[in-house]
Coordinates of C-alpha atoms in Angstrom, one line a residue:
X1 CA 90.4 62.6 136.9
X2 CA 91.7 65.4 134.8
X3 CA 92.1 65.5 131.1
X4 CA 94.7 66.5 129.1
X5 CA 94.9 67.0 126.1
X6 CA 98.2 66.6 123.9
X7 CA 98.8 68.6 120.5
X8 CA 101.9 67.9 118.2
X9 CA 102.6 66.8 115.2
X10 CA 105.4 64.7 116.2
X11 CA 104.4 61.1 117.4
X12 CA 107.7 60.7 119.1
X13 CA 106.7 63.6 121.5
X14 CA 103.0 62.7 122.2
X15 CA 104.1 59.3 123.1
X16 CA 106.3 60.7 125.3
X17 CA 104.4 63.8 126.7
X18 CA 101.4 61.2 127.0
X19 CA 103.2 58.7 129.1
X20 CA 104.2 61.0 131.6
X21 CA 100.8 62.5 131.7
X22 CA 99.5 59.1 132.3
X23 CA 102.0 58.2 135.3
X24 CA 100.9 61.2 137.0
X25 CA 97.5 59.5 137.0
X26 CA 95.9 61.8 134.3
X27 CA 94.4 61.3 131.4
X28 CA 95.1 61.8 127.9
X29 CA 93.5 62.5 124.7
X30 CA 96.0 63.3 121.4
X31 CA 96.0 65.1 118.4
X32 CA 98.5 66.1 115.8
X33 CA 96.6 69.8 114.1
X34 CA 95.2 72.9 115.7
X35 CA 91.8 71.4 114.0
X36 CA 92.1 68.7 116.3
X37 CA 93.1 71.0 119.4
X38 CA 89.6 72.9 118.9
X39 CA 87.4 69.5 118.1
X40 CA 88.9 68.2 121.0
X41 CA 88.0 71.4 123.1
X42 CA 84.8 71.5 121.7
X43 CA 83.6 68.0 122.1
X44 CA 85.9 67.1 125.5
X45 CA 86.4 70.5 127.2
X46 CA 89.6 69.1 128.6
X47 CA 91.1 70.2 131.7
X48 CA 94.9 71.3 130.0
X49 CA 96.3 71.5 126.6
X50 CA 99.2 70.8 125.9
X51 CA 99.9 72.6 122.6
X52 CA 103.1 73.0 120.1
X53 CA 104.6 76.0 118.8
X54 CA 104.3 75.2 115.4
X55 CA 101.6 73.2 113.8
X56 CA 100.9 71.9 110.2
X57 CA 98.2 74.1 109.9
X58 CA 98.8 76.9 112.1
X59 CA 100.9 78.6 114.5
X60 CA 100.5 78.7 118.2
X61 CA 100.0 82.6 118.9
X62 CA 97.0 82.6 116.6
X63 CA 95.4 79.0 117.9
X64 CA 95.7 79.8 121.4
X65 CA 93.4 82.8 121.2
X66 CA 90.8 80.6 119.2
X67 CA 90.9 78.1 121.9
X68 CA 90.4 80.7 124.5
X69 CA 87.4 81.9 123.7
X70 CA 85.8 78.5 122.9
X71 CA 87.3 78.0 126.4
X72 CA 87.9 80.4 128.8
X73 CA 89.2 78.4 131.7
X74 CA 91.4 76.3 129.6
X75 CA 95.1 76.4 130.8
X76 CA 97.2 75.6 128.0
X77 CA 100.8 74.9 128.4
X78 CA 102.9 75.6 125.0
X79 CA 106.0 74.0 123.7
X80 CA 108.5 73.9 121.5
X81 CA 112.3 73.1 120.5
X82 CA 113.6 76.9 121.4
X83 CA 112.4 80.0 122.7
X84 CA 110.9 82.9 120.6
X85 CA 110.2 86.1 121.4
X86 CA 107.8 87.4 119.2
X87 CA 105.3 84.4 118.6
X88 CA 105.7 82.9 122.3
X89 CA 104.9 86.7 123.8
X90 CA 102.3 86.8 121.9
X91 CA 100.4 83.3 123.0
X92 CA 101.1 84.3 126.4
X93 CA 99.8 87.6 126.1
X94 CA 96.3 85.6 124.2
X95 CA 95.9 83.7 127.0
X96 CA 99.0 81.1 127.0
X97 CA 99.4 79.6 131.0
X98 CA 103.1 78.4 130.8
X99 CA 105.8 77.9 127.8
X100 CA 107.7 74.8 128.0
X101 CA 110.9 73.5 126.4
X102 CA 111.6 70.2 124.5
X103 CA 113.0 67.6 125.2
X104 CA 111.1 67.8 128.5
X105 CA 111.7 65.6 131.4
X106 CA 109.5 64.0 133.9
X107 CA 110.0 66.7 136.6
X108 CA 109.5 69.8 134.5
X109 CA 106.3 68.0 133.5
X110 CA 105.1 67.3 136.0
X111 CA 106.1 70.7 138.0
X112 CA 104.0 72.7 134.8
X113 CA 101.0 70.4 135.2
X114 CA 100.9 70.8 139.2
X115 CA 101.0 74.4 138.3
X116 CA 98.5 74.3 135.8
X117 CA 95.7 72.2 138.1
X118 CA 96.3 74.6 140.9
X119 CA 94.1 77.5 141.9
X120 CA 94.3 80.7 139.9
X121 CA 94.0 84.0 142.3
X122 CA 91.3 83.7 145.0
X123 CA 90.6 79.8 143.6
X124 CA 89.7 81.2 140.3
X125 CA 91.0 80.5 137.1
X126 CA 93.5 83.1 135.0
X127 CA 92.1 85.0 133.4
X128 CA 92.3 85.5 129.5
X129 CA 94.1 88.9 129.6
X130 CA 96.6 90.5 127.3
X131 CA 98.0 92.2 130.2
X132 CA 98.4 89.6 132.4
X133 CA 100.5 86.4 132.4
X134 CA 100.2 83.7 134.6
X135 CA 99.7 84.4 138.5
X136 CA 102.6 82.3 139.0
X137 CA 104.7 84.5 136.7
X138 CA 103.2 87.7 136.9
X139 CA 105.7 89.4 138.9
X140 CA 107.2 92.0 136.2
X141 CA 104.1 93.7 135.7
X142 CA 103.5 94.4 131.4
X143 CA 102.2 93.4 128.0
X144 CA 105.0 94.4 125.8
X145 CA 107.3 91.5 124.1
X146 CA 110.4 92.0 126.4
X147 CA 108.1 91.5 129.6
X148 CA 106.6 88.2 128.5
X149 CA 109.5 87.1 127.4
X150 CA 111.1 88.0 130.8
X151 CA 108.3 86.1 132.9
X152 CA 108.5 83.3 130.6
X153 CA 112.9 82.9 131.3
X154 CA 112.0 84.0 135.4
X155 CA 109.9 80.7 135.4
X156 CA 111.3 78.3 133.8
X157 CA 115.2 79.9 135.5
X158 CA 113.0 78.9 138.6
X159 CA 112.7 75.7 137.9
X160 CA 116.3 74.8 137.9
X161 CA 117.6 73.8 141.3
X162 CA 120.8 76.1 142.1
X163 CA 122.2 77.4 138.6
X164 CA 123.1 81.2 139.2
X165 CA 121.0 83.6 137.4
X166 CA 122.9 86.9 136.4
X167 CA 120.2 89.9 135.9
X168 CA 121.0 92.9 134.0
X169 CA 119.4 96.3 133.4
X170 CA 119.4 99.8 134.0
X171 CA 118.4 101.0 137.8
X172 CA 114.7 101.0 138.5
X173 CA 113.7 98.1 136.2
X174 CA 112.7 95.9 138.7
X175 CA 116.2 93.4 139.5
X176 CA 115.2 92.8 142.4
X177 CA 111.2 91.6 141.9
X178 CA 112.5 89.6 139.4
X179 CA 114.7 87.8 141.6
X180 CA 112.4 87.6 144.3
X181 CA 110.0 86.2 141.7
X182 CA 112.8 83.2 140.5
X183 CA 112.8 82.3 145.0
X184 CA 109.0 82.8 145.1
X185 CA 108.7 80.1 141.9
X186 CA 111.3 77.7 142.6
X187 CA 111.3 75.0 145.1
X188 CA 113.3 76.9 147.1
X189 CA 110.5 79.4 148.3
X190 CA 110.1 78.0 151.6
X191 CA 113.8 78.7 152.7
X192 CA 115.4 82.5 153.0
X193 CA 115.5 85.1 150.5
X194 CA 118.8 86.7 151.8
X195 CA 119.8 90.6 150.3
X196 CA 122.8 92.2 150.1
X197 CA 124.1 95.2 148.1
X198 CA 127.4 94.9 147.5
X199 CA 127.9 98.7 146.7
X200 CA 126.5 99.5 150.1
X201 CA 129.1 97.7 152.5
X202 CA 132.1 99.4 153.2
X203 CA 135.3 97.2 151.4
X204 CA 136.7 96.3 154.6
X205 CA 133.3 94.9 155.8
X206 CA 132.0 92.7 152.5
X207 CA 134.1 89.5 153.3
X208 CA 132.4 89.1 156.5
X209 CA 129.4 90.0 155.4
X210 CA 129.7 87.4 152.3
X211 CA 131.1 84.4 154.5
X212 CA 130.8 85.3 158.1
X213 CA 133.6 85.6 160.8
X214 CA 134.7 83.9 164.3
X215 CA 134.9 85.5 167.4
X216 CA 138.1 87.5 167.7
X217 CA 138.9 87.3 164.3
X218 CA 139.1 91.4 163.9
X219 CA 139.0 93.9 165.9
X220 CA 135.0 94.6 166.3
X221 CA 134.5 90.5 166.2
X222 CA 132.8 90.0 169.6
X223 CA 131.4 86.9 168.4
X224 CA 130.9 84.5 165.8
X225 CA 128.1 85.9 162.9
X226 CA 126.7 84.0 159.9
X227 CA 127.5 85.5 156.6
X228 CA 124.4 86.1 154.0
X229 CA 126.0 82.4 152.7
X230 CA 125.3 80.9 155.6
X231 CA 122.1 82.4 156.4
X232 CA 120.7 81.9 152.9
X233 CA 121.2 78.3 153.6
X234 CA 118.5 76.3 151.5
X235 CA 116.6 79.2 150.0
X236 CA 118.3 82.0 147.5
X237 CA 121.4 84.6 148.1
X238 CA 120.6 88.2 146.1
X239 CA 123.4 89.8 145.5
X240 CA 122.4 93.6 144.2
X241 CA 125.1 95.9 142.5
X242 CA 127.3 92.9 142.0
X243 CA 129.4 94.7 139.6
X244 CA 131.0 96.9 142.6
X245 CA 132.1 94.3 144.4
X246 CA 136.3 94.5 145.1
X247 CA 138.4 92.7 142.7
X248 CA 140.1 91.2 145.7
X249 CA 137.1 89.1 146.9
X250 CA 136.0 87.8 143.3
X251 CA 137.6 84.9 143.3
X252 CA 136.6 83.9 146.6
X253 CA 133.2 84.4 145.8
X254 CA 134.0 82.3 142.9
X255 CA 135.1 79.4 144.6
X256 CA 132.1 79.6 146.8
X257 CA 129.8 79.4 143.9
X258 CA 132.0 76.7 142.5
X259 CA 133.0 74.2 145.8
X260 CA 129.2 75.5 147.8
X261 CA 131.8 75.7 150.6
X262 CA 132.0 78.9 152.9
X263 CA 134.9 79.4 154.9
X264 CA 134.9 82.5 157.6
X265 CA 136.6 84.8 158.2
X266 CA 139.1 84.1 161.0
X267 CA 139.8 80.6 160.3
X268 CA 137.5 77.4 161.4
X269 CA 136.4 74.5 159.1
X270 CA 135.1 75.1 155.6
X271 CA 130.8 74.8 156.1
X272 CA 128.8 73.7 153.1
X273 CA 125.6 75.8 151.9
X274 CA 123.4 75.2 149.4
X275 CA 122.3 78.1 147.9
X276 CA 121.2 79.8 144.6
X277 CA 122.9 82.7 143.7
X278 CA 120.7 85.7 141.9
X279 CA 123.5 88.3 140.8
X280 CA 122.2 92.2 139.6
X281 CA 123.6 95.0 138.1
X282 CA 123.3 97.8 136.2
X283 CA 126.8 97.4 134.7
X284 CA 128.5 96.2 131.8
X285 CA 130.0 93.4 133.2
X286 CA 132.1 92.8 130.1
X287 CA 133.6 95.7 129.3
X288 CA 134.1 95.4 133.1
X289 CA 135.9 92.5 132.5
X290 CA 138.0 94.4 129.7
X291 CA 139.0 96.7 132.1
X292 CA 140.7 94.1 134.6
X293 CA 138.3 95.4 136.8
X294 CA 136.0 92.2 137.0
X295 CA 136.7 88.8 136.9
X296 CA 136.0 86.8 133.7
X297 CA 135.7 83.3 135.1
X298 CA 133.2 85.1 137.9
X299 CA 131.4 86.7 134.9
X300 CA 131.3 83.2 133.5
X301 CA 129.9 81.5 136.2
X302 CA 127.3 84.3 137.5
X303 CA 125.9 84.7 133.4
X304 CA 124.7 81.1 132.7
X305 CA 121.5 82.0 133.0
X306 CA 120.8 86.1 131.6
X307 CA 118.1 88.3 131.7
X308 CA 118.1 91.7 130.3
X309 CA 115.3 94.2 131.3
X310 CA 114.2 96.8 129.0
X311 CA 114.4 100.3 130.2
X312 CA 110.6 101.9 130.4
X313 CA 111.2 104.5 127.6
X314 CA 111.2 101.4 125.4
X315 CA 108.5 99.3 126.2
X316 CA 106.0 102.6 126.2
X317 CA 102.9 100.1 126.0
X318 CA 103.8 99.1 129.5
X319 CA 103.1 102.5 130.9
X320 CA 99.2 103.2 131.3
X321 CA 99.3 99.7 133.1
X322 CA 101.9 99.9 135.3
X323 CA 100.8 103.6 136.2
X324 CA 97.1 102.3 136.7
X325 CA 98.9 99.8 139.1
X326 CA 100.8 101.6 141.4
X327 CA 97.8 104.2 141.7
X328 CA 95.5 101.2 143.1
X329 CA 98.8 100.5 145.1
X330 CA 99.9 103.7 146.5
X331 CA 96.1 104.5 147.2
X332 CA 95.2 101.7 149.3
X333 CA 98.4 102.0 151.1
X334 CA 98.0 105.6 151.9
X335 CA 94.3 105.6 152.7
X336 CA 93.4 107.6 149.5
X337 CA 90.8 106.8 146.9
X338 CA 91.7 107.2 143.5
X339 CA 90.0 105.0 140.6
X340 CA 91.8 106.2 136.9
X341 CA 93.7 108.5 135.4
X342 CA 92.7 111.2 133.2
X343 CA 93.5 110.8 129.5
X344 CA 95.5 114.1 129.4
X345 CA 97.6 112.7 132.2
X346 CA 98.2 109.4 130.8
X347 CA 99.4 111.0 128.1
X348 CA 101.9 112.8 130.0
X349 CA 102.8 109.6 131.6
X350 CA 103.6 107.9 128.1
X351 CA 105.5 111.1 126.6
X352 CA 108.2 111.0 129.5
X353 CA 111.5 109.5 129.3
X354 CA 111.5 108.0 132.9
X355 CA 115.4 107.8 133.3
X356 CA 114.4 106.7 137.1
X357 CA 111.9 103.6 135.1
X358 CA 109.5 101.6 136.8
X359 CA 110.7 102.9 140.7
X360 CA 110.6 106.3 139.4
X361 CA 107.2 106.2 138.6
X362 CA 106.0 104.5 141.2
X363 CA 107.8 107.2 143.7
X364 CA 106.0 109.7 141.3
X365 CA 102.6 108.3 141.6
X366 CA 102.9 108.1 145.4
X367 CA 104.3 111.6 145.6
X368 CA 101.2 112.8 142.8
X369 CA 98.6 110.7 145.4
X370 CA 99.6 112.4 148.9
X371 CA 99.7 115.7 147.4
X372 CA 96.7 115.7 144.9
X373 CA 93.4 117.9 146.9
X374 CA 90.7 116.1 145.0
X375 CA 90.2 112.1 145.0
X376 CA 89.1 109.7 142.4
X377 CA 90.1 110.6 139.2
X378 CA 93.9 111.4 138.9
X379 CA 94.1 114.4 136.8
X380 CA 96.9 117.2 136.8
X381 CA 98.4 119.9 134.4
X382 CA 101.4 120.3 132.9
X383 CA 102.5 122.8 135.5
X384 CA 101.7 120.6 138.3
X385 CA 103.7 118.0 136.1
X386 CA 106.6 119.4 136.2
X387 CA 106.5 120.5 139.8
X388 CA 106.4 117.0 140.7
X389 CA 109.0 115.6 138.8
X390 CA 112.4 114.3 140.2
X391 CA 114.4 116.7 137.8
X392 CA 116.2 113.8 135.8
X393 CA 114.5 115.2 132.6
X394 CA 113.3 118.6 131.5
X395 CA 110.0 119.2 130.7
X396 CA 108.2 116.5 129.4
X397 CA 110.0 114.4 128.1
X398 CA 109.9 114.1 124.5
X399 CA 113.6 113.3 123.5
X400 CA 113.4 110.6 120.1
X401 CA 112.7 107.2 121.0
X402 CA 113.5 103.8 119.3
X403 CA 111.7 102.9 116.6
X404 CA 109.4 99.6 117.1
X405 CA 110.2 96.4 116.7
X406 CA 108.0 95.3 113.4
X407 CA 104.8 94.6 114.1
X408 CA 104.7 96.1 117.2
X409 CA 101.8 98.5 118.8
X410 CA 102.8 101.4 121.0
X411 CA 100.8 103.9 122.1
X412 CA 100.6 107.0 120.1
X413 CA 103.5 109.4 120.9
X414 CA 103.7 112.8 119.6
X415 CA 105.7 112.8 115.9
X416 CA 108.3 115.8 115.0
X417 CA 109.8 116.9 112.3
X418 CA 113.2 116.4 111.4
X419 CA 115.6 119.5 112.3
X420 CA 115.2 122.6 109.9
X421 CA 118.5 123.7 108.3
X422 CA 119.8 126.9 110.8
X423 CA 120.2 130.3 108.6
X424 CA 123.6 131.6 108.0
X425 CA 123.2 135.3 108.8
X426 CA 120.2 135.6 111.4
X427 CA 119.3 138.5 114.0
X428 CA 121.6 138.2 117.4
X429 CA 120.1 138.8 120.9
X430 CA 121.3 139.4 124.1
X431 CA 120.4 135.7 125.0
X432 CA 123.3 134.4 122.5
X433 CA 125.7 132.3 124.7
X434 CA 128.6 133.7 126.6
X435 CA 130.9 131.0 127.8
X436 CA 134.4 131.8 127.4
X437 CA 136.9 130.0 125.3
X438 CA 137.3 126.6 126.7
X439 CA 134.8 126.8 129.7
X440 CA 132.8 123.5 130.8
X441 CA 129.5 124.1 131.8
X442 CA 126.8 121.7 133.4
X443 CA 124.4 120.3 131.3
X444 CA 121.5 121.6 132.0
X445 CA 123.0 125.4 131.7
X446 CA 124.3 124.2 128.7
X447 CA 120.9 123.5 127.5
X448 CA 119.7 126.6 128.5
X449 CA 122.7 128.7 126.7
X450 CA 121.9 126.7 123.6
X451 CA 118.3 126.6 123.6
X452 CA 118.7 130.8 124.2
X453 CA 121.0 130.9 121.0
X454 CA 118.7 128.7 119.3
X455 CA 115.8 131.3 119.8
X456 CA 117.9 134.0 119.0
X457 CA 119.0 132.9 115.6
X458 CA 115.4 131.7 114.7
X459 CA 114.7 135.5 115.0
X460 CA 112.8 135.2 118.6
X461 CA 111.1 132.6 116.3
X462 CA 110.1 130.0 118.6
X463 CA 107.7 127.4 116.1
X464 CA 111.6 127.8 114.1
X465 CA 113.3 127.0 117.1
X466 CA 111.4 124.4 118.3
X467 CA 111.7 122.7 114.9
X468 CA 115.7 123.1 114.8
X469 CA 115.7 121.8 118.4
X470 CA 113.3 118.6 117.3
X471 CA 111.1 119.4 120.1
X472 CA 107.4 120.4 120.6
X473 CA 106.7 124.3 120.8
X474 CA 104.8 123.4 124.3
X475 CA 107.6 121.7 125.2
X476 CA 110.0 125.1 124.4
X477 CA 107.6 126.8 126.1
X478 CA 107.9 124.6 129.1
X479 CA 112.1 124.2 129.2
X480 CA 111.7 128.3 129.0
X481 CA 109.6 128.8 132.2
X482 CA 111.5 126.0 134.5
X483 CA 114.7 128.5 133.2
X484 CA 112.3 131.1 135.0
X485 CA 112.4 133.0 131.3
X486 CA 109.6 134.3 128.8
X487 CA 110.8 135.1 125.3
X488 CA 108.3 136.7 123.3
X489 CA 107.9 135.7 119.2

């Protein structure tokens, strides 16, 4: 029979907690300190621990690493009255299985403690890993704050039965994993995961698409067709780029999420689905909404449940492991063998911007694994760098970055002065710009015009220019050849 064991300070809740443990045929042993958690461990080993955020003597980011190492295989499950970012990221990233909310009921109980009990990978148990959370959350791949927070709201959204979940974030950071992972956790994983992109179907198209149509009903309607509604019947409806989707269907959509009643196109009695809806986009669907051109009530309904995912550039502790990833990934699926990175790549990996994010780099890596002549170590120049970029950024990426949340470890970036102040009277060259009065250039030749005048003033100075510019000299020197240029000092 397995153990569990039951940490809180609150007698109220371990009575509670310890009932429902003990209708699910388990049993329990309490305790109300982290000194009890690790006697408790230490003398019982138990199977789970159930463990509060915040104890008399402690807190539970720092306890749960403690208990790890006395215990390895130990799942333990934390909770507490809210949800917060900093310490809860940090006991899952120190070995934490699952983060659980109070009051609890019997069913989200329960569902955590089946979790727990189950198999880990291959039959084995977690493992203790700073980069890893849970295998039944680990689906946005990272270590950094915003990422365990993320897999901590993707599992317990899951657990909800049809509540729509609205996910935000720039393109590339993974919408669409993270709503495959809130089908993949739910109970709903056994039914369809329907897709549609609502910026991909022409206008006239999207209301059949959405709700399906009867034979005749338009021109090209040989027959009657399910719509994704219909199809996603039981299991979960993705709908990707939701922000584009016409003003004129909004409210039908609306109703839909609101009556779980479809009607087709064409006429015919209304059908009832059950379905979750998981919304995307990479708009701001409230200034949309202050533009009349999205619906506030639809915004309502589809933003009960948010997550926002952090562009790449911003979670730069993310980057060696996701770029060790999709090496193992792209390797094995194209037959190549490739086993690390080189430090002097990684560190051109954690410079760049990555306006594309995580699919951007993944397309890189594939792109630097097909193409590379030599095997097993992954190691390129700077040249070769910038050949194989997708030309979103110049060079290497070094614009400023964000500074840290407190407390926060990033990897080591390069640091650059501030601007220096630009003489008044310098030397003038040939390169200085020569756009006429009120011409509009693109951006990238107005980069090169002003980087040119830049030099030129600095005297052909380019350690001076390169600290006006708040860039790296290499980096100059880089932006310079891709301009096919070479200005001596």
């Amino acid at each position: 029979m397995p153990l569990i064991a039951i940490i809180d300070d609150e007698p109220i809740v371990v009575g509670a907690a310890a009932s429902i443990v003990r209708r699910l045929g388990h049993e329990t042993v309490t305790g109300g300190t982290i000194a009890d958690a690790q006697r408790i461990v230490r003398e019982r080993r138990p199977d789970i621990l159930l463990l509060d955020m915040h104890l008399p003597d402690g807190e539970a980011d720092e306890a749960v690493a403690r208990l790890k190492m006395m215990q390895p295989s130990l799942r333990i499950i934390l909770f507490s009255g809210d949800l917060e970012l900093e310490t809860s990221s940090r006991a899952v990233k120190a070995g934490a299985f699952e983060y659980l909310t109070k009051p609890f009921t019997f069913d989200s109980m329960s569902t955590a403690l089946s979790d727990a009990l189950g198999p880990g990978p291959q039959g084995a148990p977690v493992a203790s890993d700073a980069a890893v959370v849970h295998v039944a959350a680990r689906r946005l791949l990272g270590q950094s704050p915003e990422i365990c927070l993320a897999n901590l709201l993707l599992e317990r959204f899951a657990k909800t039965p049809e509540t729509p979940i609205l996910i935000t974030g720039e393109s590339g950071t993974g919408k669409e994993v993270a709503a495959a992972a809130v089908h993949n956790l739910s109970k709903r994983r056994e039914k369809p995961f329907i897709k549609l992109n609502c910026a991909a179907i022409p206008r006239s198209l999207m209301e059949a698409e959405l709700f399906g149509h009867e034979r005749g009903s338009f021109t090209d309607a040989k027959a009657t067709r399910l719509g994704v509604f219909e199809a996603a019947h039981g299991g979960t409806l993705f709908l990707d780029e939701v922000g584009e989707l016409d003003i004129e269907l909004q409210p039908k959509l609306l109703r839909v999420l609101e009556e779980k009643i479809v009607h087709r196109v064409g006429g015919g009695p209304g059908r009832a689905v059950d379905v979750r809806v998981v919304a995307a986009t990479n708009r701001n669907l409230a200034e949309l909404c202050r533009a009349g051109r999205f619906r506030e009530d639809l915004y309502f309904r589809l933003a009960v449940l948010h997550i926002e995912l952090t562009p790449l550039r911003s979670r730069r502790e993310d980057i060696p492991l996701l770029a060790e990833h999709f090496l193992r990934e792209r390797s094995q699926a194209l037959g190549r063998v490739f086993t690390a990175i080189s430090p002097p790549t990684m560190r051109m990996f954690i410079d760049y911007e990555w306006p594309g994010n995580v699919r951007e780099m993944r397309n890189l890596l594939e792109r630097l694994v097909i193409l590379s002549p030599k095997q097993g170590v992954l190691d390129i120049g700077e040249d070769e760098w910038r050949r194989n970029l997708f030309g979103f950024g110049r060079g290497n990426g070094t614009a400023p970055r964000p500074d840290p949340a407190p407390g926060r470890t990033t990897p080591q970036a390069p640091h650059f002065s501030a601007p220096a102040p630009v003489p008044d009277s310098v030397p003038t060259t040939p390169y200085l710009s020569t756009a006429r009065p009120n011409e509009l250039l693109p951006l990238d030749e107005a980069e090169k015009r002003y980087i040119l005048e830049v030099i030129a003033r600095m005297g052909n100075n380019k350690t001076a220019a390169a600290k006006v510019l708040g860039i790296a000299r290499s980096t100059l020197n880089r932006k310079l050849a891709a301009y096919g240029l070479s200005v001596e000092d």
